[in-house]
CSV table of C-alpha atoms in Angstrom, one decimal:
chain,number,residue,atom,x,y,z
A,1,MET,CA,-52.3,56.3,-35.1
A,2,THR,CA,-49.7,56.9,-32.5
A,3,ARG,CA,-49.3,60.1,-30.6
A,4,ARG,CA,-46.5,62.0,-28.8
A,5,LEU,CA,-47.0,64.8,-26.3
A,6,ALA,CA,-45.3,67.9,-27.6
A,7,GLY,CA,-45.2,71.7,-27.4
A,8,PRO,CA,-46.3,73.5,-24.3
A,9,TYR,CA,-48.0,70.5,-22.8
A,10,ALA,CA,-44.7,68.6,-22.6
A,11,ALA,CA,-43.7,71.0,-19.9
A,12,ALA,CA,-47.0,70.9,-18.1
A,13,VAL,CA,-47.9,68.5,-15.3
A,14,LEU,CA,-51.0,66.3,-14.9
A,15,THR,CA,-51.4,66.7,-11.1
A,16,ALA,CA,-50.7,69.2,-8.3
A,17,ALA,CA,-49.2,67.1,-5.6
A,18,CYS,CA,-48.0,63.7,-4.3
A,19,LEU,CA,-51.3,62.8,-2.7
A,20,LEU,CA,-53.2,59.6,-2.9
A,21,ALA,CA,-56.9,60.0,-2.3
A,22,SER,CA,-60.2,58.5,-3.4
A,23,ALA,CA,-63.4,60.4,-3.7
A,24,VAL,CA,-66.4,59.0,-1.7
A,25,GLY,CA,-70.0,59.4,-2.8
A,26,ALA,CA,-71.0,61.9,-5.5
A,27,ARG,CA,-68.3,63.4,-7.7
A,28,ALA,CA,-67.3,66.9,-6.7
A,29,GLU,CA,-66.2,69.7,-9.0
A,30,VAL,CA,-63.0,71.7,-8.9
A,31,LYS,CA,-61.1,74.2,-10.9
A,32,SER,CA,-57.6,75.4,-10.2
A,33,THR,CA,-55.1,77.7,-11.7
A,34,GLU,CA,-51.5,76.4,-11.5
A,35,ASN,CA,-47.9,77.1,-12.6
A,36,SER,CA,-45.7,74.1,-13.3
A,37,ARG,CA,-42.1,73.7,-14.3
A,38,LEU,CA,-40.4,70.4,-15.3
A,39,GLN,CA,-36.7,70.1,-16.0
A,40,PHE,CA,-34.5,67.1,-16.7
A,41,GLY,CA,-30.9,67.0,-15.5
A,42,GLY,CA,-27.7,65.8,-17.1
A,43,THR,CA,-26.7,65.8,-20.8
A,44,LEU,CA,-30.0,64.7,-22.2
A,45,GLY,CA,-31.9,67.1,-19.9
A,46,ALA,CA,-29.8,70.0,-21.2
A,47,VAL,CA,-31.0,69.3,-24.7
A,48,LEU,CA,-34.7,68.7,-23.7
A,49,ASN,CA,-34.7,71.9,-21.6
A,50,MET,CA,-33.2,73.7,-24.6
A,51,PHE,CA,-36.2,72.7,-26.7
A,52,GLY,CA,-38.5,73.6,-23.9
A,53,GLY,CA,-37.8,77.2,-24.4
A,54,GLN,CA,-39.5,79.7,-22.1
A,55,ALA,CA,-41.8,77.0,-20.7
A,56,ALA,CA,-38.8,75.1,-19.4
A,57,LYS,CA,-37.3,78.3,-17.9
A,58,ASP,CA,-40.4,79.9,-16.3
A,59,GLY,CA,-42.9,77.1,-16.3
A,60,VAL,CA,-46.4,76.8,-17.8
A,61,GLN,CA,-49.5,78.4,-16.3
A,62,SER,CA,-52.6,76.3,-16.8
A,63,THR,CA,-56.2,76.1,-15.7
A,64,VAL,CA,-57.4,72.6,-14.7
A,65,ALA,CA,-61.2,71.9,-14.4
A,66,VAL,CA,-62.5,68.5,-13.3
A,67,ARG,CA,-66.2,67.4,-13.4
A,68,GLY,CA,-67.1,63.8,-13.1
A,69,ASP,CA,-65.2,61.7,-15.7
A,70,GLN,CA,-64.0,64.8,-17.7
A,71,LYS,CA,-60.9,66.9,-17.1
A,72,MET,CA,-60.0,70.0,-19.2
A,73,THR,CA,-56.5,71.5,-19.0
A,74,VAL,CA,-56.0,74.8,-20.8
A,75,PHE,CA,-52.6,76.5,-21.4
A,76,GLY,CA,-52.4,79.4,-23.7
A,77,GLN,CA,-54.1,78.6,-27.0
A,78,HIS,CA,-54.0,74.9,-26.4
A,79,GLY,CA,-56.1,72.5,-24.3
A,80,GLN,CA,-56.5,68.9,-23.5
A,81,LEU,CA,-59.7,67.2,-22.6
A,82,ILE,CA,-59.5,63.7,-21.0
A,83,ASP,CA,-62.7,61.6,-21.1
A,84,LEU,CA,-62.3,58.7,-18.7
A,85,ALA,CA,-65.6,57.1,-19.5
A,86,GLY,CA,-65.0,57.2,-23.3
A,87,GLU,CA,-61.3,56.5,-22.9
A,88,LYS,CA,-60.4,59.3,-25.3
A,89,ILE,CA,-58.0,62.3,-25.2
A,90,TYR,CA,-58.8,65.4,-27.2
A,91,ASP,CA,-55.9,67.8,-28.0
A,92,ILE,CA,-57.5,71.2,-28.8
A,93,ASP,CA,-56.1,74.2,-30.7
A,94,PHE,CA,-58.3,77.1,-29.7
A,95,ASN,CA,-56.6,79.4,-32.3
A,96,LYS,CA,-57.3,77.1,-35.3
A,97,LYS,CA,-60.6,75.8,-33.8
A,98,THR,CA,-59.5,72.2,-34.3
A,99,TYR,CA,-58.9,69.1,-32.2
A,100,LYS,CA,-57.2,65.7,-32.5
A,101,VAL,CA,-58.4,62.5,-30.9
A,102,THR,CA,-56.3,59.8,-29.3
A,103,THR,CA,-57.7,56.7,-27.7
A,104,PHE,CA,-56.4,55.2,-24.5
A,105,ASP,CA,-55.4,52.0,-26.4
A,106,GLU,CA,-53.3,54.1,-28.9
A,107,LEU,CA,-51.5,55.9,-26.0
A,108,ARG,CA,-50.9,52.6,-24.1
A,109,LYS,CA,-49.3,51.2,-27.2
A,110,GLN,CA,-47.1,54.3,-27.7
A,111,ILE,CA,-46.0,54.3,-24.1
A,112,ALA,CA,-45.1,50.6,-24.3
A,113,GLU,CA,-43.0,51.2,-27.4
A,114,ASP,CA,-41.2,54.1,-25.8
A,115,ALA,CA,-40.4,52.1,-22.7
A,116,LYS,CA,-39.0,49.2,-24.7
A,117,LYS,CA,-36.7,51.6,-26.6
A,118,ALA,CA,-35.5,53.2,-23.4
A,119,GLU,CA,-34.8,49.8,-21.9
A,120,LYS,CA,-32.6,48.9,-24.9
A,121,GLU,CA,-30.7,52.1,-24.5
A,122,THR,CA,-29.9,51.3,-20.9
A,123,SER,CA,-26.7,49.2,-20.3
A,124,LYS,CA,-26.9,45.8,-18.6
A,125,ASP,CA,-25.2,47.3,-15.5
A,126,GLU,CA,-27.9,49.9,-15.2
A,127,ALA,CA,-30.8,47.5,-15.9
A,128,ALA,CA,-33.5,47.5,-13.2
A,129,GLN,CA,-33.2,44.7,-10.7
A,130,PRO,CA,-36.2,42.8,-9.2
A,131,ASP,CA,-38.2,44.7,-6.6
A,132,ASN,CA,-37.0,42.3,-3.9
A,133,GLU,CA,-33.4,43.4,-4.5
A,134,HIS,CA,-34.0,46.8,-3.1
A,135,ASP,CA,-34.7,48.4,0.3
A,136,VAL,CA,-37.1,51.4,0.1
A,137,ASP,CA,-37.0,53.9,3.0
A,138,LEU,CA,-39.4,56.8,3.6
A,139,SER,CA,-38.8,59.9,5.8
A,140,VAL,CA,-41.4,62.6,6.4
A,141,LYS,CA,-40.2,65.6,8.4
A,142,PRO,CA,-42.1,68.8,9.2
A,143,THR,CA,-39.6,71.7,9.2
A,144,GLY,CA,-41.6,74.0,11.4
A,145,GLN,CA,-41.5,76.7,8.7
A,146,THR,CA,-44.6,78.6,7.7
A,147,LYS,CA,-45.4,81.2,5.0
A,148,THR,CA,-48.3,82.6,3.0
A,149,ILE,CA,-48.4,81.5,-0.6
A,150,ASN,CA,-51.1,83.1,-2.9
A,151,GLY,CA,-53.2,83.8,0.1
A,152,PHE,CA,-52.9,80.3,1.6
A,153,ASN,CA,-51.3,79.9,5.0
A,154,CYS,CA,-48.9,77.0,4.5
A,155,HIS,CA,-46.5,74.9,6.6
A,156,GLU,CA,-43.5,73.0,5.2
A,157,VAL,CA,-43.0,69.3,5.1
A,158,ILE,CA,-40.1,67.5,3.4
A,159,ALA,CA,-40.6,63.9,2.3
A,160,THR,CA,-37.7,61.8,1.2
A,161,VAL,CA,-37.7,58.3,-0.4
A,162,THR,CA,-34.4,56.4,-0.7
A,163,VAL,CA,-34.1,53.3,-2.9
A,164,ARG,CA,-30.9,51.4,-2.3
A,165,GLU,CA,-29.5,47.9,-3.0
A,166,LYS,CA,-30.8,45.5,-0.4
A,167,GLY,CA,-28.6,45.3,2.7
A,168,LYS,CA,-26.3,48.1,1.6
A,169,THR,CA,-26.1,51.8,2.4
A,170,LEU,CA,-26.8,54.3,-0.3
A,171,GLU,CA,-23.2,55.3,-0.4
A,172,ASP,CA,-22.0,51.7,-0.9
A,173,GLY,CA,-24.6,50.3,-3.2
A,174,GLY,CA,-25.9,53.4,-4.9
A,175,GLY,CA,-29.6,54.0,-5.7
A,176,VAL,CA,-32.2,56.7,-6.1
A,177,VAL,CA,-33.3,59.6,-3.8
A,178,LEU,CA,-36.6,61.3,-4.4
A,179,THR,CA,-37.1,64.5,-2.3
A,180,ASP,CA,-40.4,66.4,-2.2
A,181,ASP,CA,-40.4,69.8,-0.5
A,182,VAL,CA,-44.1,70.5,0.1
A,183,TRP,CA,-45.9,73.5,1.5
A,184,LEU,CA,-49.3,72.3,2.8
A,185,VAL,CA,-52.6,73.7,4.0
A,186,PRO,CA,-55.4,71.7,5.8
A,187,THR,CA,-57.1,69.5,3.2
A,188,VAL,CA,-59.1,71.3,0.6
A,189,ALA,CA,-61.8,68.7,0.0
A,190,ALA,CA,-62.4,69.7,-3.7
A,191,MET,CA,-58.8,69.1,-4.6
A,192,LYS,CA,-59.1,65.4,-3.7
A,193,GLU,CA,-61.4,65.0,-6.7
A,194,LYS,CA,-58.6,66.3,-9.0
A,195,VAL,CA,-56.1,63.9,-7.5
A,196,ASP,CA,-58.5,61.0,-7.7
A,197,PHE,CA,-59.1,61.8,-11.4
A,198,ASP,CA,-55.4,61.7,-12.1
A,199,ILE,CA,-54.9,58.5,-10.2
A,200,ARG,CA,-57.7,56.8,-12.2
A,201,TYR,CA,-56.2,58.2,-15.4
A,202,PHE,CA,-52.7,57.0,-14.7
A,203,LYS,CA,-53.9,53.5,-13.7
A,204,ALA,CA,-55.9,53.3,-16.9
A,205,ILE,CA,-53.0,54.4,-19.1
A,206,ALA,CA,-49.6,53.5,-17.6
A,207,GLY,CA,-49.6,52.8,-13.8
A,208,PRO,CA,-48.0,53.4,-11.4
A,209,TYR,CA,-49.3,56.9,-10.7
A,210,ALA,CA,-46.5,59.2,-11.8
A,211,ALA,CA,-46.6,62.0,-9.3
A,212,GLY,CA,-47.2,64.8,-11.7
A,213,VAL,CA,-44.8,63.9,-14.5
A,214,PRO,CA,-46.2,63.6,-18.1
A,215,ILE,CA,-46.7,59.9,-18.7
A,216,GLU,CA,-44.6,59.3,-21.8
A,217,GLN,CA,-41.7,61.1,-20.1
A,218,MET,CA,-42.1,59.1,-17.0
A,219,ALA,CA,-42.1,55.8,-18.9
A,220,ARG,CA,-38.7,56.8,-20.3
A,221,ALA,CA,-37.4,58.1,-17.0
A,222,THR,CA,-38.3,54.9,-15.1
A,223,ALA,CA,-36.6,52.8,-17.7
A,224,LEU,CA,-33.4,54.9,-17.6
A,225,VAL,CA,-33.3,55.2,-13.8
A,226,PRO,CA,-33.4,51.9,-11.9
A,227,GLY,CA,-35.4,52.3,-8.7
A,228,LEU,CA,-37.4,55.3,-9.8
A,229,ALA,CA,-40.7,53.4,-10.2
A,230,LEU,CA,-40.2,52.0,-6.7
A,231,ALA,CA,-39.6,55.5,-5.3
A,232,LEU,CA,-42.7,56.9,-6.9
A,233,GLU,CA,-44.8,54.0,-5.6
A,234,LYS,CA,-43.5,54.5,-2.1
A,235,MET,CA,-44.1,58.3,-2.2
A,236,ASN,CA,-47.6,58.0,-3.6
A,237,VAL,CA,-48.8,55.3,-1.2
A,238,ASP,CA,-47.0,55.7,2.2
A,239,GLY,CA,-45.8,59.2,1.6
A,240,ALA,CA,-49.3,60.4,0.6
A,241,SER,CA,-50.9,59.2,3.8
A,242,ALA,CA,-48.2,61.0,5.8
A,243,LEU,CA,-48.5,64.3,4.0
A,244,GLU,CA,-51.8,65.3,5.4
A,245,GLY,CA,-53.3,68.3,3.7
A,246,THR,CA,-53.4,69.9,0.2
A,247,ALA,CA,-50.1,70.9,-1.4
A,248,ILE,CA,-50.1,74.5,-2.5
A,249,GLN,CA,-46.5,74.5,-3.6
A,250,SER,CA,-44.1,71.6,-4.1
A,251,GLU,CA,-40.7,70.9,-5.5
A,252,MET,CA,-39.8,67.3,-6.3
A,253,THR,CA,-36.2,66.4,-7.1
A,254,VAL,CA,-35.0,63.0,-8.3
A,255,ASP,CA,-31.3,62.2,-7.8
A,256,SER,CA,-29.4,59.1,-9.0
A,257,VAL,CA,-26.6,58.0,-6.7
A,258,LYS,CA,-23.7,55.9,-7.9
A,259,SER,CA,-22.2,53.1,-5.9
A,260,LYS,CA,-18.6,53.3,-4.8
A,261,ALA,CA,-17.7,50.7,-7.5
A,262,GLU,CA,-19.5,52.7,-10.2
A,263,LEU,CA,-17.9,56.0,-9.1
A,264,ALA,CA,-14.5,54.4,-9.1
A,265,GLU,CA,-15.1,53.0,-12.6
A,266,ALA,CA,-16.4,56.3,-13.9
A,267,SER,CA,-13.4,58.1,-12.4
A,268,SER,CA,-10.9,55.7,-14.0
A,269,SER,CA,-12.5,55.8,-17.4
A,270,GLY,CA,-12.8,59.6,-17.3
A,271,SER,CA,-16.5,59.5,-18.0
A,272,GLY,CA,-17.5,61.5,-14.9
A,273,GLY,CA,-20.7,61.1,-13.0
A,274,ASP,CA,-23.4,61.6,-15.6
A,275,GLU,CA,-23.9,58.1,-17.0
A,276,THR,CA,-27.6,58.0,-16.0
A,277,ALA,CA,-28.3,60.9,-18.3
A,278,GLU,CA,-25.9,59.6,-20.9
A,279,GLY,CA,-28.1,56.5,-21.2
A,280,GLY,CA,-30.7,58.5,-23.0
A,281,MET,CA,-28.4,59.9,-25.7
A,282,GLY,CA,-29.3,57.1,-28.1
A,283,ALA,CA,-32.9,58.3,-27.9
A,284,LEU,CA,-31.8,61.9,-28.6
A,285,LYS,CA,-29.8,60.8,-31.7
A,286,GLY,CA,-32.7,58.7,-32.9
A,287,MET,CA,-35.1,61.6,-32.6
A,288,PHE,CA,-32.9,64.3,-34.2
A,289,GLY,CA,-30.3,62.3,-36.3
A,290,GLY,CA,-27.1,64.1,-37.1
A,291,PHE,CA,-28.5,67.3,-35.5
A,292,GLY,CA,-29.1,65.3,-32.3
A,293,LYS,CA,-25.4,64.4,-32.2
A,294,LYS,CA,-24.4,68.0,-32.4
A,295,LEU,CA,-26.8,69.0,-29.7
A,296,ALA,CA,-25.5,66.1,-27.5
A,297,LYS,CA,-22.0,67.4,-27.8
A,298,LYS,CA,-23.0,70.9,-27.1
A,299,ALA,CA,-24.9,69.8,-24.0
A,300,ALA,CA,-22.2,67.5,-22.8
A,301,ALA,CA,-19.7,70.3,-22.9
A,302,GLY,CA,-21.5,72.2,-20.2
A,303,LYS,CA,-23.0,69.3,-18.3
A,304,ASP,CA,-23.2,69.4,-14.5
A,305,SER,CA,-24.5,66.9,-12.0
A,306,GLY,CA,-26.4,69.7,-10.3
A,307,THR,CA,-25.6,68.5,-6.8
A,308,GLY,CA,-21.9,69.3,-6.3
A,309,ASN,CA,-21.4,65.6,-5.5
A,310,PRO,CA,-19.7,63.5,-8.2
A,311,ALA,CA,-21.6,60.4,-7.0
A,312,ARG,CA,-24.9,62.1,-7.2
A,313,SER,CA,-26.7,63.6,-10.2
A,314,THR,CA,-30.1,65.2,-10.6
A,315,VAL,CA,-32.3,63.4,-13.0
A,316,MET,CA,-35.3,65.8,-12.9
A,317,THR,CA,-36.9,68.5,-10.9
A,318,LEU,CA,-40.7,69.2,-10.9
A,319,GLN,CA,-42.0,72.4,-9.4
A,320,ASN,CA,-45.7,73.1,-9.0
A,321,GLN,CA,-47.7,76.0,-7.4
A,322,ILE,CA,-51.5,76.4,-7.0
A,323,LEU,CA,-52.5,80.0,-7.7
A,324,SER,CA,-56.2,79.7,-7.1
A,325,ILE,CA,-59.0,77.1,-6.3
A,326,ALA,CA,-62.7,77.2,-7.2
A,327,THR,CA,-65.3,74.6,-6.5
A,328,SER,CA,-67.8,75.2,-9.3
A,329,VAL,CA,-67.3,73.9,-12.9
A,330,ALA,CA,-69.8,74.5,-15.7
A,331,ALA,CA,-70.5,71.6,-18.1
A,332,ASP,CA,-69.2,73.5,-21.1
A,333,GLU,CA,-65.8,74.0,-19.3
A,334,VAL,CA,-65.1,70.3,-19.7
A,335,ALA,CA,-66.5,69.8,-23.2
A,336,LEU,CA,-65.3,70.3,-26.7
A,337,PRO,CA,-66.1,73.9,-27.9
A,338,PRO,CA,-69.0,74.0,-30.4
A,339,GLY,CA,-68.0,74.3,-34.0
A,340,PHE,CA,-64.5,72.9,-33.7
A,341,ARG,CA,-63.5,70.4,-36.3
A,342,GLN,CA,-61.5,67.2,-36.0
A,343,VAL,CA,-58.2,66.9,-37.8
A,344,HIS,CA,-55.8,63.9,-38.1
């Protein structure tokens, strides 16, 4: 059996912030209420956001509870229980009192298949180069700004990762820019447990840790956007150690930047500056057939790079805000509800 993430969960996120931490000693417990919003840019993003409905517009509010090797995420009448020890994922429908089971092996297989399809849809010119062909730069700058968010007294830090062709400037050689605008408080110890759980989960499923993006969508995004995997790795290792504290609110933006040569070619061909997003149109047509072609044309008619710069286009934006934090989780909050039946 293969499985695709769909419905409200496709717009939810699996982690609150770009932090890399490991729990020490006994496992803690934590429960947080969050609101998350994920949007993709470009032509393909316009269509995906169209299907996202209200969730893509306003975000999804969820409650996340972690206790030991179990994590339960509840959003509306749906839930997802991840069991790290048993390597199983339970998708729960509270309204119908049913659940479906997916093993980690099944999900790994699906992600690998999706990544291969995405790579085939990417042109040779856009194909990812070896890691040693890129320079990766990190900048972390406190802005000095402060504000209260949901009762938390926060200060702002902006972290930026730039991936560019080795030995060239971003403007000359093109690349990827990942910007994370984060509002932090002093470290909330319990939240490290949640982050640690997500890191263990991503390493078990897909690696590298995907900074809050649903794993199937990240597999496709990294295949379509050369350098994105490098940017995520840099942010979640070096960036995480520099961002001291717990993120109460964050907005991560990923921009693709064309080289001067690519921009000149796009200008002469009249294709504009959105080829990165165009690379995913084959996937859209494959998913929706003739209807997908109509949607693609509709989205392309109103496409916008989102940056005001023809060389730079926004690939995706992820917003996340923590509404509340609790440090006690009952066993039944991270377990299948009694009496629910399994469906296939």
